[in-house]
Amino acid sequence: MPQPKYARESLVTMTEMVLPNDTNTLNNLMGGRLLHWMDICAAISAQKHSNRIVVTASVDNVSFSEPIKLGNIVTMQAKVTRGFNSSMEVNIEVWAEDIPAGTRVSTNRAFYTFVAVDQNGRPIEVPPVTPETEAEKDLYESALRRRQLRLVLAGRMKPHDAKELRALFGVAEEG
Ligand SMILES: CC(C)(COP(=O)(O)OP(=O)(O)OC[C@H]1O[C@@H](n2cnc3c(N)ncnc32)[C@H](O)[C@@H]1OP(=O)(O)O)[C@@H](O)C(=O)NCCC(=O)NCCS
């Protein structure tokens, strides 16, 4: 198994300016463009952790609570929360900044899952994550529940086998 790596080693910060070609008819950033930027930022983080080519396996729900306006500066920060076998969960947070107005608001957050692949596109082992800060430890612990939830939703795990989720919802173990 590859040597463990610290979560901080996968930290990636990416900054973009919202230009006219990125917006809808209301002059707000298009959701698809933001998802594209988030995918790139999170993929770089997963590459840094695994030192491999990675492919996006899934994106957990992304909500758009605040519109991001033309001219805003969008900052994304991504970090791997946990490595499993060949897959890694990446936490990404997004802020929008209006520099002339001096405001900066949190606009989005998502969890991406990437799979490291070899030269033939086959999944390959990734290093485990060593969390250091309290926030990293919380994300590391909860990553197992999120993994089970997304695998159940993707039809890749039977709800019965999602032990962490069963414990969370107080479903007793059978016999
Ligand atoms: C992701 C992919 C490599 C998985 O391949 P596979 O043959 O299903 O491989 P496996 O069943 O061995 O799964 C490999 C890992 O992917 C994870 N995975 C597969 N589908 C997943 C999903 N929907 N959500 C989260 N993780 C998933 C598995 O849990 C496993 O993780 P683990 O090794 O850490 O336990 C393959 O489905 C693929 O290439 N998909 C297309 C990727 C792509 O093109 N992305 C861009 C989309 S626009």
Tab-separated table of N, CA and C in Angstrom, residues 6 41 54 63 71 112 163:
chain	number	residue	atom	x	y	z
A	6	TYR	N	-0.251	13.529	4.314
A	6	TYR	CA	-1.056	14.484	5.073
A	6	TYR	C	-2.108	15.107	4.166
A	41	CYS	N	-10.292	21.996	-10.164
A	41	CYS	CA	-9.604	22.270	-8.889
A	41	CYS	C	-9.543	20.991	-8.034
A	54	VAL	N	-6.296	10.830	-12.588
A	54	VAL	CA	-7.552	10.537	-11.874
A	54	VAL	C	-8.743	10.802	-12.786
A	63	SER	N	-25.344	22.856	-4.123
A	63	SER	CA	-26.447	23.822	-4.141
A	63	SER	C	-25.894	25.198	-4.486
A	71	GLY	N	-17.805	39.887	-12.930
A	71	GLY	CA	-16.738	40.686	-12.314
A	71	GLY	C	-16.276	40.173	-10.962
A	112	TYR	N	-16.378	15.690	-4.148
A	112	TYR	CA	-16.129	14.953	-5.377
A	112	TYR	C	-15.453	13.628	-5.016
A	163	LYS	N	-23.022	-0.195	6.833
A	163	LYS	CA	-23.026	-0.315	8.305
A	163	LYS	C	-22.943	1.029	9.015
